Coordinates of C-alpha atoms in Angstrom, one line a residue:
Chain T
M1 CA -26.1 -16.9 13.2
L2 CA -23.0 -18.2 11.6
E3 CA -20.6 -20.5 13.6
L4 CA -17.2 -21.1 12.7
Y5 CA -15.3 -23.5 14.6
G6 CA -17.4 -23.1 17.5
Q7 CA -17.5 -19.3 17.6
Q8 CA -20.4 -17.2 16.8
V9 CA -20.0 -14.8 14.1
S10 CA -22.4 -12.0 13.5
S11 CA -21.2 -10.5 10.1
R12 CA -20.9 -12.6 7.0
L13 CA -18.3 -10.3 5.6
L14 CA -15.0 -10.8 6.3
L15 CA -12.4 -8.5 5.4
G16 CA -8.6 -8.4 4.4
T17 CA -6.3 -5.7 5.7
A18 CA -3.9 -4.8 3.0
L19 CA -3.7 -2.5 0.3
Y20 CA -5.8 0.3 1.8
P21 CA -4.4 3.9 1.3
S22 CA -3.7 4.3 4.9
P23 CA -4.4 2.5 8.2
A24 CA -6.9 4.9 9.2
I25 CA -9.0 4.4 5.9
M26 CA -8.8 0.7 6.7
A27 CA -10.0 1.2 10.4
E28 CA -13.0 3.4 9.0
A29 CA -13.7 0.6 6.4
I30 CA -13.6 -2.3 8.6
A31 CA -16.2 -0.4 10.8
A32 CA -18.3 0.7 8.0
S33 CA -18.5 -3.0 6.7
G34 CA -19.5 -4.6 10.0
A35 CA -17.3 -7.2 9.5
D36 CA -16.0 -8.6 13.0
I37 CA -13.3 -11.1 11.4
V38 CA -10.1 -9.4 9.5
T39 CA -7.5 -11.6 8.0
V40 CA -4.0 -10.0 8.8
S41 CA -0.6 -11.7 6.6
L42 CA 1.8 -12.2 9.1
R43 CA 4.7 -12.1 6.4
R44 CA 4.6 -8.4 5.5
E45 CA 2.5 -6.6 7.9
T46 CA 4.0 -7.3 11.2
S47 CA 7.6 -6.5 11.4
G48 CA 8.6 -10.0 10.5
G49 CA 6.9 -11.6 13.2
K50 CA 7.4 -9.0 16.1
T51 CA 4.5 -8.2 17.8
G52 CA 4.0 -4.3 19.0
G53 CA 4.1 -2.8 16.0
Q54 CA 1.7 0.1 15.4
F55 CA 0.0 -1.5 12.6
W56 CA -0.7 -4.4 14.7
S57 CA -1.7 -2.3 17.7
L58 CA -4.0 -0.7 15.2
I59 CA -5.9 -3.8 14.1
Q60 CA -6.2 -5.0 18.0
S61 CA -7.9 -1.8 18.8
L62 CA -10.6 -2.4 16.3
D63 CA -12.6 -5.0 18.4
V64 CA -12.7 -7.7 15.8
R65 CA -11.4 -11.4 15.6
V66 CA -8.0 -11.9 13.6
L67 CA -7.9 -14.8 11.0
P68 CA -3.9 -14.7 10.4
N69 CA -3.2 -15.9 6.8
T70 CA -0.2 -17.6 5.1
A71 CA -0.4 -15.4 2.0
G72 CA 2.4 -15.7 -0.2
C73 CA 3.5 -19.2 1.1
H74 CA 4.5 -21.4 -2.1
S75 CA 5.2 -24.6 -0.2
V76 CA 3.8 -26.8 2.5
K77 CA 6.7 -26.2 4.8
E78 CA 6.6 -22.5 4.4
A79 CA 2.8 -22.4 5.2
V80 CA 3.2 -24.7 8.0
T81 CA 6.2 -22.7 9.6
T82 CA 4.2 -19.3 8.8
A83 CA 1.0 -20.8 10.5
K84 CA 3.0 -21.9 13.6
M85 CA 4.5 -18.1 13.8
A86 CA 1.2 -16.5 13.6
R87 CA -0.1 -18.7 16.2
E88 CA 2.6 -17.2 18.7
V89 CA 2.0 -13.7 17.2
F90 CA -1.7 -13.6 17.4
S91 CA -2.6 -15.8 19.8
T92 CA -5.1 -17.9 17.9
N93 CA -5.4 -21.4 16.7
W94 CA -7.3 -20.0 13.5
I95 CA -5.4 -19.8 10.3
K96 CA -6.3 -19.1 6.9
L97 CA -4.3 -21.5 4.9
E98 CA -3.0 -20.5 1.5
V99 CA -0.4 -22.5 -0.3
I100 CA 0.0 -20.9 -3.9
G101 CA 0.9 -23.3 -6.8
N102 CA 0.9 -20.5 -9.9
H103 CA 2.7 -17.2 -9.2
D104 CA 0.5 -15.5 -12.0
T105 CA -2.9 -16.7 -11.3
L106 CA -2.3 -17.4 -7.2
Q107 CA -4.1 -20.5 -7.7
P108 CA -4.0 -22.9 -4.9
D109 CA -1.7 -25.5 -4.8
V110 CA -4.4 -28.1 -4.0
F111 CA -2.1 -31.2 -3.3
G112 CA 0.2 -29.0 -1.0
L113 CA -3.2 -27.7 0.5
V114 CA -4.5 -30.9 1.7
E115 CA -1.1 -31.9 3.1
A116 CA -0.8 -28.5 5.0
A117 CA -4.2 -28.9 6.2
R118 CA -3.4 -32.3 7.6
V119 CA -0.4 -31.4 9.3
L120 CA -1.7 -28.2 10.8
S121 CA -5.2 -29.9 11.9
A122 CA -3.2 -32.4 13.6
D123 CA -1.4 -30.1 15.4
G124 CA -4.6 -28.2 16.9
F125 CA -5.0 -25.4 14.3
E126 CA -8.5 -24.8 13.2
V127 CA -7.9 -24.4 9.4
F128 CA -9.8 -21.9 6.8
P129 CA -8.3 -23.7 3.7
Y130 CA -8.2 -21.2 0.6
T131 CA -9.2 -23.5 -2.0
T132 CA -10.7 -24.1 -5.5
D133 CA -14.2 -24.8 -6.4
D134 CA -13.2 -28.4 -7.1
L135 CA -15.5 -31.0 -5.1
I136 CA -13.0 -33.7 -4.7
V137 CA -10.3 -31.4 -3.2
A138 CA -13.1 -30.1 -0.9
E139 CA -13.8 -33.8 0.3
R140 CA -10.1 -34.2 0.8
L141 CA -9.6 -31.0 3.1
L142 CA -12.7 -32.0 4.8
D143 CA -10.7 -35.4 5.6
A144 CA -8.0 -33.7 6.5
G145 CA -9.5 -32.3 9.4
C146 CA -11.0 -28.9 8.0
K147 CA -14.3 -28.1 9.2
L148 CA -15.1 -25.3 6.7
L149 CA -14.2 -24.4 3.3
M150 CA -13.1 -21.2 1.4
P151 CA -13.4 -21.6 -2.4
W152 CA -12.6 -19.0 -4.9
C153 CA -14.8 -17.7 -7.3
A154 CA -12.1 -16.1 -9.4
P155 CA -8.4 -15.6 -8.9
I156 CA -7.2 -13.1 -6.0
G157 CA -7.6 -9.7 -6.7
S158 CA -9.1 -10.2 -10.4
A159 CA -12.5 -8.6 -9.6
R160 CA -14.0 -10.8 -12.1
G161 CA -16.7 -12.3 -9.7
P162 CA -18.4 -15.9 -9.9
Q163 CA -16.6 -17.4 -12.9
N164 CA -18.3 -20.9 -12.5
I165 CA -21.8 -20.8 -10.9
D166 CA -22.5 -24.6 -11.5
A167 CA -19.3 -25.6 -9.6
L168 CA -20.3 -23.2 -6.5
R169 CA -23.7 -24.7 -6.6
S170 CA -22.3 -28.2 -6.7
L171 CA -20.3 -27.4 -3.5
R172 CA -23.1 -26.1 -1.6
G173 CA -25.4 -28.9 -2.7
H174 CA -22.6 -31.4 -1.4
F175 CA -21.8 -30.0 1.7
P176 CA -24.8 -28.4 3.1
D177 CA -23.7 -28.4 6.6
V178 CA -20.0 -27.3 5.9
P179 CA -19.6 -23.4 6.4
L180 CA -18.6 -22.3 3.0
I181 CA -16.9 -18.9 2.8
V182 CA -16.3 -17.5 -0.8
D183 CA -12.6 -16.2 -0.7
A184 CA -11.1 -14.1 -3.6
G185 CA -12.3 -13.0 -6.9
I186 CA -15.2 -10.9 -5.7
G187 CA -15.1 -7.5 -7.5
R188 CA -18.3 -5.6 -6.6
P189 CA -21.3 -6.0 -4.2
S190 CA -23.5 -7.7 -6.8
H191 CA -20.8 -10.5 -6.9
A192 CA -21.2 -11.0 -3.3
A193 CA -25.0 -10.8 -3.1
T194 CA -24.8 -13.6 -5.9
V195 CA -22.7 -16.2 -4.1
M196 CA -24.6 -15.2 -0.9
E197 CA -28.1 -16.0 -2.9
L198 CA -26.5 -19.0 -3.7
G199 CA -26.7 -20.2 0.0
Y200 CA -23.1 -19.5 0.8
D201 CA -22.2 -18.9 4.5
A202 CA -20.1 -15.7 4.0
V203 CA -17.9 -14.0 1.6
L204 CA -14.1 -12.5 2.3
L205 CA -12.7 -9.9 0.2
N206 CA -10.0 -7.3 0.3
T207 CA -9.2 -5.8 -3.1
A208 CA -12.4 -4.8 -4.0
V209 CA -12.9 -2.4 -0.8
A210 CA -9.3 -1.4 -0.4
K211 CA -8.7 -0.3 -4.0
A212 CA -12.2 1.2 -4.4
V213 CA -12.0 5.1 -5.0
D214 CA -13.8 5.4 -1.5
P215 CA -12.8 2.3 0.4
V216 CA -15.3 3.2 3.5
A217 CA -18.3 3.7 1.3
M218 CA -17.5 0.4 -0.7
A219 CA -17.1 -1.4 2.6
S220 CA -20.5 -0.2 3.6
A221 CA -22.0 -1.2 0.3
F222 CA -20.5 -4.8 0.5
G223 CA -21.9 -5.0 4.1
K224 CA -25.5 -4.6 2.7
A225 CA -25.0 -6.5 -0.3
V226 CA -23.8 -9.7 1.7
E227 CA -26.8 -9.2 4.0
A228 CA -29.5 -8.6 1.2
G229 CA -27.9 -11.8 -0.4
R230 CA -28.5 -13.9 2.7
Q231 CA -31.8 -12.8 3.2
A232 CA -32.8 -13.3 -0.2
F233 CA -31.4 -16.8 0.2
L234 CA -33.5 -17.2 3.2
A235 CA -36.5 -16.0 1.7
G236 CA -36.5 -18.2 -1.0
L237 CA -35.6 -17.1 -4.5
L238 CA -38.0 -17.4 -7.5
E239 CA -36.4 -19.6 -10.1
P240 CA -36.5 -18.3 -13.8
R241 CA -38.9 -19.2 -16.1
D242 CA -39.3 -19.2 -19.8
M243 CA -42.5 -17.8 -20.1
A244 CA -43.6 -14.3 -19.1
V245 CA -46.1 -14.4 -16.3
P246 CA -48.1 -11.0 -15.5
S247 CA -48.3 -10.1 -11.9
T248 CA -51.4 -8.6 -12.4
P249 CA -54.4 -10.9 -12.9
V250 CA -55.8 -10.7 -16.5
I251 CA -58.9 -12.5 -15.8
G252 CA -62.0 -10.3 -15.2
M253 CA -60.5 -7.2 -17.1
A254 CA -62.8 -5.2 -19.1
A255 CA -62.7 -6.1 -23.1
F256 CA -62.5 -3.1 -25.3
S257 CA -63.5 -4.6 -28.8
Chain L
M1 CA 15.4 33.7 18.1
K2 CA 17.6 31.0 18.6
V3 CA 16.1 27.4 17.3
L4 CA 17.7 24.1 17.6
I5 CA 16.7 21.6 15.0
R6 CA 17.1 17.8 15.5
G7 CA 17.7 15.8 12.3
A8 CA 19.3 16.8 9.0
G9 CA 16.9 14.8 7.0
V10 CA 14.5 16.7 4.5
A11 CA 12.3 18.0 7.1
G12 CA 15.2 19.4 9.2
L13 CA 16.8 21.1 6.3
T14 CA 13.7 22.5 4.8
L15 CA 12.9 24.0 8.3
A16 CA 16.2 25.3 8.6
N17 CA 15.9 27.4 5.2
E18 CA 12.6 28.5 6.3
L19 CA 13.8 29.9 9.7
A20 CA 17.5 31.0 8.4
T21 CA 15.7 33.1 5.5
R22 CA 13.2 34.7 8.0
G23 CA 16.3 35.7 10.2
A24 CA 16.6 33.2 13.0
D25 CA 19.6 31.9 14.6
V26 CA 19.6 28.1 13.7
T27 CA 21.8 25.1 14.8
V28 CA 21.2 21.6 13.3
V29 CA 22.1 18.5 15.1
E30 CA 22.5 15.4 13.5
K31 CA 23.2 11.8 15.1
R32 CA 24.9 10.4 12.2
R33 CA 28.2 11.5 10.9
R34 CA 27.2 13.2 7.8
I35 CA 24.1 13.6 5.7
A36 CA 23.5 10.1 4.3
G37 CA 21.7 7.1 5.3
N38 CA 18.4 8.7 6.4
A39 CA 15.0 7.8 5.1
S40 CA 15.6 11.3 2.9
W41 CA 18.6 9.8 1.4
H42 CA 16.5 6.7 0.0
A43 CA 13.6 9.1 -1.7
G44 CA 12.8 9.1 -5.0
G45 CA 12.8 12.6 -5.3
M46 CA 9.5 12.9 -7.3
L47 CA 7.5 16.1 -6.8
A48 CA 4.5 14.3 -8.0
P49 CA 1.3 15.5 -6.2
W50 CA -1.1 14.7 -8.9
C51 CA 0.2 11.3 -9.4
E52 CA 0.3 10.5 -5.5
R53 CA -3.4 11.4 -5.5
E54 CA -3.9 7.7 -7.1
S55 CA -3.6 6.7 -3.0
A56 CA -3.1 9.4 -1.0
E57 CA -6.0 12.1 0.4
E58 CA -6.6 15.5 -1.1
P59 CA -4.2 17.6 1.1
V60 CA -1.1 16.0 -0.7
L61 CA -2.1 17.7 -3.6
S62 CA -2.9 21.1 -2.0
L63 CA -0.1 21.0 0.1
G64 CA 2.2 19.4 -2.6
R65 CA 1.5 21.3 -5.7
D66 CA 4.0 24.4 -4.8
A67 CA 6.7 22.1 -3.8
A68 CA 8.7 22.3 -7.0
D69 CA 8.6 26.0 -6.7
W70 CA 9.8 25.8 -3.2
W71 CA 12.8 23.7 -4.3
E72 CA 13.4 25.8 -7.1
A73 CA 13.7 29.0 -5.3
A74 CA 15.8 27.2 -2.5
L75 CA 17.9 25.7 -4.8
P76 CA 17.9 27.2 -8.4
G77 CA 18.8 24.4 -11.1
H78 CA 18.2 21.3 -9.1
V79 CA 14.4 20.7 -10.1
M80 CA 13.6 19.3 -13.5
R81 CA 10.2 20.0 -14.7
N82 CA 9.6 17.2 -17.2
G83 CA 6.4 15.7 -15.7
T84 CA 5.9 12.2 -15.0
L85 CA 5.1 9.4 -17.6
V86 CA 2.9 6.6 -16.3
V87 CA 2.7 3.3 -18.2
A88 CA 1.3 -0.3 -17.8
P89 CA 2.4 -3.6 -19.5
A90 CA -0.1 -4.5 -22.2
R91 CA -1.4 -7.4 -20.3
D92 CA -2.4 -4.7 -17.4
A93 CA -3.6 -1.8 -19.4
G94 CA -6.8 -1.6 -17.3
E95 CA -4.5 -0.5 -14.2
L96 CA -4.0 2.7 -16.5
D97 CA -8.1 3.2 -16.4
R98 CA -8.0 2.6 -12.6
F99 CA -5.2 5.2 -12.5
S100 CA -6.8 7.8 -14.2
Q101 CA -10.1 7.2 -12.5
R102 CA -8.4 8.3 -9.2
T103 CA -6.2 11.1 -10.5
S104 CA -6.3 14.6 -12.3
G105 CA -3.7 17.0 -14.3
F106 CA -2.8 14.3 -17.0
C107 CA -3.3 13.8 -20.8
T108 CA -3.3 10.6 -22.6
V109 CA -0.6 9.9 -25.1
D110 CA -0.3 7.1 -27.4
L111 CA 2.4 5.2 -29.0
E112 CA 3.8 8.2 -30.9
G113 CA 3.2 10.5 -28.1
I114 CA 5.3 8.0 -25.8
A115 CA 7.9 8.2 -28.5
A116 CA 8.1 11.8 -28.4
L117 CA 8.4 12.2 -24.8
E118 CA 10.7 9.3 -24.2
P119 CA 12.3 7.9 -27.4
D120 CA 13.8 5.0 -25.6
L121 CA 10.3 3.7 -24.9
E122 CA 9.2 3.8 -28.4
G123 CA 7.2 0.8 -29.5
R124 CA 7.0 -0.7 -25.9
F125 CA 3.6 1.0 -24.8
G126 CA 0.6 1.6 -26.7
R127 CA -0.7 4.2 -24.2
A128 CA 0.4 6.3 -21.1
L129 CA -0.7 9.0 -19.0
F130 CA 1.3 12.1 -19.2
F131 CA 1.3 14.5 -16.0
A132 CA 3.0 17.3 -17.2
Q133 CA 3.0 19.8 -14.4
E134 CA 5.1 17.4 -12.2
A135 CA 9.0 17.7 -11.5
H136 CA 11.8 15.8 -9.7
L137 CA 15.1 16.3 -8.1
D138 CA 17.9 14.3 -7.1
P139 CA 17.5 14.1 -3.3
R140 CA 20.8 13.4 -2.3
K141 CA 22.2 16.2 -4.4
A142 CA 19.5 18.4 -3.1
L143 CA 20.0 17.6 0.9
L144 CA 23.7 18.1 0.2
A145 CA 23.5 21.5 -1.8
L146 CA 20.8 22.8 1.1
Q147 CA 23.2 22.1 3.6
E148 CA 26.0 23.8 1.9
K149 CA 23.8 26.7 1.1
L150 CA 22.4 26.6 4.8
V151 CA 26.1 26.9 6.2
R152 CA 26.9 29.8 4.0
M153 CA 23.7 31.5 5.3
G154 CA 25.1 31.2 9.0
V155 CA 23.4 28.0 10.0
R156 CA 25.5 25.7 12.4
F157 CA 25.5 22.0 11.8
E158 CA 26.8 19.4 14.7
F159 CA 27.2 16.0 13.2
G160 CA 27.8 12.9 15.3
Y161 CA 25.4 14.3 18.0
G162 CA 24.7 11.9 20.7
A163 CA 22.6 12.2 23.6
V164 CA 24.1 15.4 24.7
Q165 CA 21.4 17.4 26.8
A166 CA 20.6 20.7 24.7
S167 CA 18.0 22.2 27.0
G168 CA 18.7 26.0 27.5
R169 CA 20.6 26.2 24.3
A170 CA 17.8 27.5 22.2
D171 CA 14.5 29.3 22.5
V172 CA 12.5 26.4 20.4
E173 CA 13.4 23.0 19.6
A174 CA 12.5 21.3 16.6
D175 CA 12.2 17.7 16.4
C176 CA 12.6 16.3 12.9
T177 CA 14.0 13.1 13.8
G178 CA 11.4 10.8 11.9
M179 CA 11.4 7.2 13.1
A180 CA 14.2 8.2 15.6
G181 CA 11.7 10.5 17.4
A182 CA 9.0 7.8 17.4
K183 CA 6.2 8.9 19.6
T184 CA 2.8 7.4 20.1
G185 CA 0.7 7.1 16.6
L186 CA 4.0 7.0 14.5
R187 CA 4.7 3.6 12.4
G188 CA 7.4 2.7 10.1
V189 CA 6.8 1.9 6.4
R190 CA 9.8 0.0 4.9
G191 CA 10.8 1.1 1.6
E192 CA 13.6 -0.7 -0.3
M193 CA 15.2 1.0 -3.4
L194 CA 18.1 0.1 -6.1
L195 CA 20.4 2.3 -8.1
L196 CA 21.1 0.9 -11.5
R197 CA 23.9 2.2 -14.1
T198 CA 23.3 1.7 -17.7
Q199 CA 24.3 4.0 -20.9
E200 CA 21.8 2.0 -23.1
V201 CA 18.7 3.6 -21.7
S202 CA 18.1 7.2 -21.1
L203 CA 14.7 9.1 -19.6
A204 CA 13.9 12.4 -19.2
R205 CA 11.6 12.1 -16.3
P206 CA 10.6 9.5 -13.8
V207 CA 8.4 6.7 -15.2
R208 CA 5.7 5.2 -13.3
L209 CA 5.0 1.4 -14.4
L210 CA 1.7 0.2 -13.1
H211 CA 1.0 -3.2 -12.1
P212 CA -1.7 -4.6 -9.8
R213 CA 0.9 -6.3 -7.4
I214 CA 3.9 -4.2 -7.6
P215 CA 3.7 -0.8 -8.9
V216 CA 7.5 0.7 -9.0
Y217 CA 8.8 3.8 -10.8
V218 CA 12.0 4.4 -12.3
V219 CA 13.8 8.0 -11.7
P220 CA 16.6 9.2 -13.9
R221 CA 19.4 10.7 -12.2
T222 CA 22.9 12.1 -13.9
G223 CA 25.6 9.5 -14.6
N224 CA 23.4 7.2 -16.2
L225 CA 21.9 6.3 -12.9
F226 CA 18.4 5.2 -12.4
M227 CA 16.6 4.9 -9.0
V228 CA 14.1 2.1 -9.0
G229 CA 11.6 2.1 -6.1
A230 CA 10.0 1.6 -4.0
T231 CA 8.5 -1.2 -1.6
M232 CA 5.8 -0.6 0.9
I233 CA 5.8 -2.9 3.8
E234 CA 4.2 -2.4 7.3
S235 CA 7.3 -2.9 8.8
D236 CA 9.9 -0.7 10.9
D237 CA 12.6 -3.2 9.7
P238 CA 15.7 -1.1 8.4
G239 CA 17.5 -4.4 7.4
S240 CA 18.7 -5.1 3.9
I241 CA 16.7 -5.6 0.9
T242 CA 15.0 -9.1 0.9
T243 CA 15.7 -11.1 -2.4
R244 CA 12.0 -11.0 -3.0
S245 CA 11.9 -7.3 -3.1
L246 CA 15.1 -7.0 -5.3
M247 CA 13.6 -9.4 -7.6
E248 CA 10.1 -7.6 -8.0
L249 CA 12.1 -4.4 -8.4
L250 CA 14.7 -5.8 -10.9
N251 CA 11.7 -7.6 -12.8
A252 CA 9.8 -4.3 -13.1
A253 CA 12.8 -2.3 -14.4
Y254 CA 13.2 -5.1 -17.0
A255 CA 9.6 -4.9 -17.9
L256 CA 10.0 -0.9 -18.4
H257 CA 12.9 -1.9 -20.9
P258 CA 14.9 -4.8 -21.3
A259 CA 18.1 -2.8 -21.4
F260 CA 17.9 -2.6 -17.8
G261 CA 18.7 -6.4 -17.7
E262 CA 22.5 -5.4 -18.4
A263 CA 22.6 -2.7 -16.1
E264 CA 24.8 -2.6 -13.1
L265 CA 23.5 -2.9 -9.8
V266 CA 25.0 0.0 -8.2
E267 CA 23.5 0.0 -4.8
T268 CA 20.6 -1.3 -3.0
G269 CA 19.1 0.4 0.0
T270 CA 16.3 0.4 2.5
G271 CA 14.6 3.3 4.3
V272 CA 12.0 3.4 7.0
R273 CA 9.3 6.2 6.5
P274 CA 7.8 7.7 9.5
A275 CA 3.8 7.6 9.1
F276 CA 0.7 8.4 11.2
A277 CA -2.2 6.3 10.6
D278 CA -3.8 8.6 8.0
N279 CA -0.6 8.7 6.1
M280 CA -0.5 12.4 6.4
P281 CA 2.3 14.5 8.1
R282 CA 1.9 16.9 11.1
V283 CA 3.4 19.7 12.8
E284 CA 2.7 19.8 16.5
R285 CA 3.6 22.0 19.2
D286 CA 4.7 20.7 22.6
G287 CA 5.7 23.3 24.9
S288 CA 8.8 24.8 23.5
T289 CA 9.0 22.0 21.2
I290 CA 7.8 21.9 17.8
R291 CA 7.7 18.5 15.7
I292 CA 7.7 17.7 12.1
N293 CA 6.7 14.1 11.3
G294 CA 4.7 11.7 9.7
L295 CA 6.3 12.8 6.0
Y296 CA 5.6 9.0 4.8
R297 CA 6.3 8.5 1.2
H298 CA 5.9 12.6 0.6
G299 CA 9.3 13.8 2.2
F300 CA 10.3 16.3 -0.5
L301 CA 6.7 16.8 -1.7
L302 CA 5.5 17.8 1.8
A303 CA 8.4 19.0 3.7
P304 CA 8.3 22.4 2.3
A305 CA 4.6 23.0 3.5
M306 CA 5.4 21.5 6.8
A307 CA 8.5 23.7 7.2
R308 CA 6.6 26.8 6.2
Q309 CA 3.9 25.9 8.9
A310 CA 6.4 25.0 11.4
A311 CA 8.3 28.3 10.9
E312 CA 5.1 30.4 11.2
M313 CA 4.6 28.5 14.4
I314 CA 7.8 29.4 15.8
L315 CA 8.2 33.0 14.4
G316 CA 4.8 34.1 14.0
N317 CA 2.7 34.8 10.7
E318 CA 5.0 37.8 9.8
E319 CA 7.2 37.0 6.9
G320 CA 10.8 38.1 7.6
A321 CA 10.0 38.4 11.2
R322 CA 13.0 39.1 13.2
P323 CA 14.1 37.9 16.8

């Protein structure tokens, strides 16, 4: 079973809580996905940090673990402040750390990210850093106190799927024992299955489910894809060959000539 | 039948109209001192059930498709039936495909088609979706005109109505107070809007600008005014617009037409939409109280259907039933 900061997690699919047609559909989609961790943005979904809002009550009623995030933060200071507010509001040390460096691509500012991860880890937070697929940044994040990594596979909400399979493989190869969660860029279940087949530990997504025509059915499809990819990885995949190899033996076949 | 309606927003006034038309003795009480400042006051006034279907469930279309007829019958001359134009910046053209995949009742128009519908947008967008059956009205004018009409029909209005006990004054009470009538399951969805004034652009119909992050609409009003809206934030905070929302709305208006960059910013406003978890409105009966609530972002669109349902609940199914 997957373990994140000492907590056993049964589903390898983590879901975001934004952009759904309605909170009721969101709740149904989360249930259909089987996810037991959902990310919640403090800044826009919680009445400016007040608890007790209906949206927050609904999340609480779902029996899922909440991973608050610092979505939309553009500086270390902003991210740290938001993380501290989130700790108060959601009563958890977990924080999905986002420090955005570019407004257009929502690419992480990896320098700010490492700095914020250091500050927050020292303060007792368990940091889930949203990062790029850069190996050296990954090392720095682990040095800063992170015990897991959340690399993108494409820009947030872009639905492009894995853009750099080699970089994802390389990260997996270098950090065999660190939980790796692909966060951002997944557009369809086959993308999720692909990164799971690479040996990634989990997948976090939001838009691909929330903006589907039928979010509940899509959530279920993603749940299955993540499970299938994981099972395939454990089962050992057949590597591609250049030559065709018949699956039916040819030796001993009758010769008509 | 004596009915006391609490709340003079779109839910309360449409219900008053339904009841008064059917001969009931109606009083509307409103805690504000006049009809202004409530969620309805900040509405876009689009009667656009086909577009709304992009993110809303089917009943929004079936309950909302007659809304334009209802408003036209109630307030002749107020409804503009010019349709809705949906455009996307070149970079986000894929959003048009996404939108068209989820909606119906539109045709695709090209550069020339756009120029024919909205000459001021000529050359700015290569492709658009045109929802010809949709309509819009000016919510503020409509609310004030409806109140005037109701007064002429004998409906009494009491403004600045505090916590006075009203029990015994009526046979039935109807709670149409939106967020103020907050009850279990109701949440607020904050919406921020702007009013811009410019003579350099004119539009005949609401234009929706699709954007993966911040879809907005611009609704033309008389007097060279344009309503730009609206944000959708899971919060019941009625406070002033944030700088970020203001920037996003202004950016979108500017992207639609650069002349909005020189427009006068006449007003910014915030309203809190009452919504249930499924974002669908409800008419409920609780003893001698009827509640209409949860109109969410569909006040002018769905209030007529809710008012009809509530009126039938109060007076029975017979058209023109008398007390």
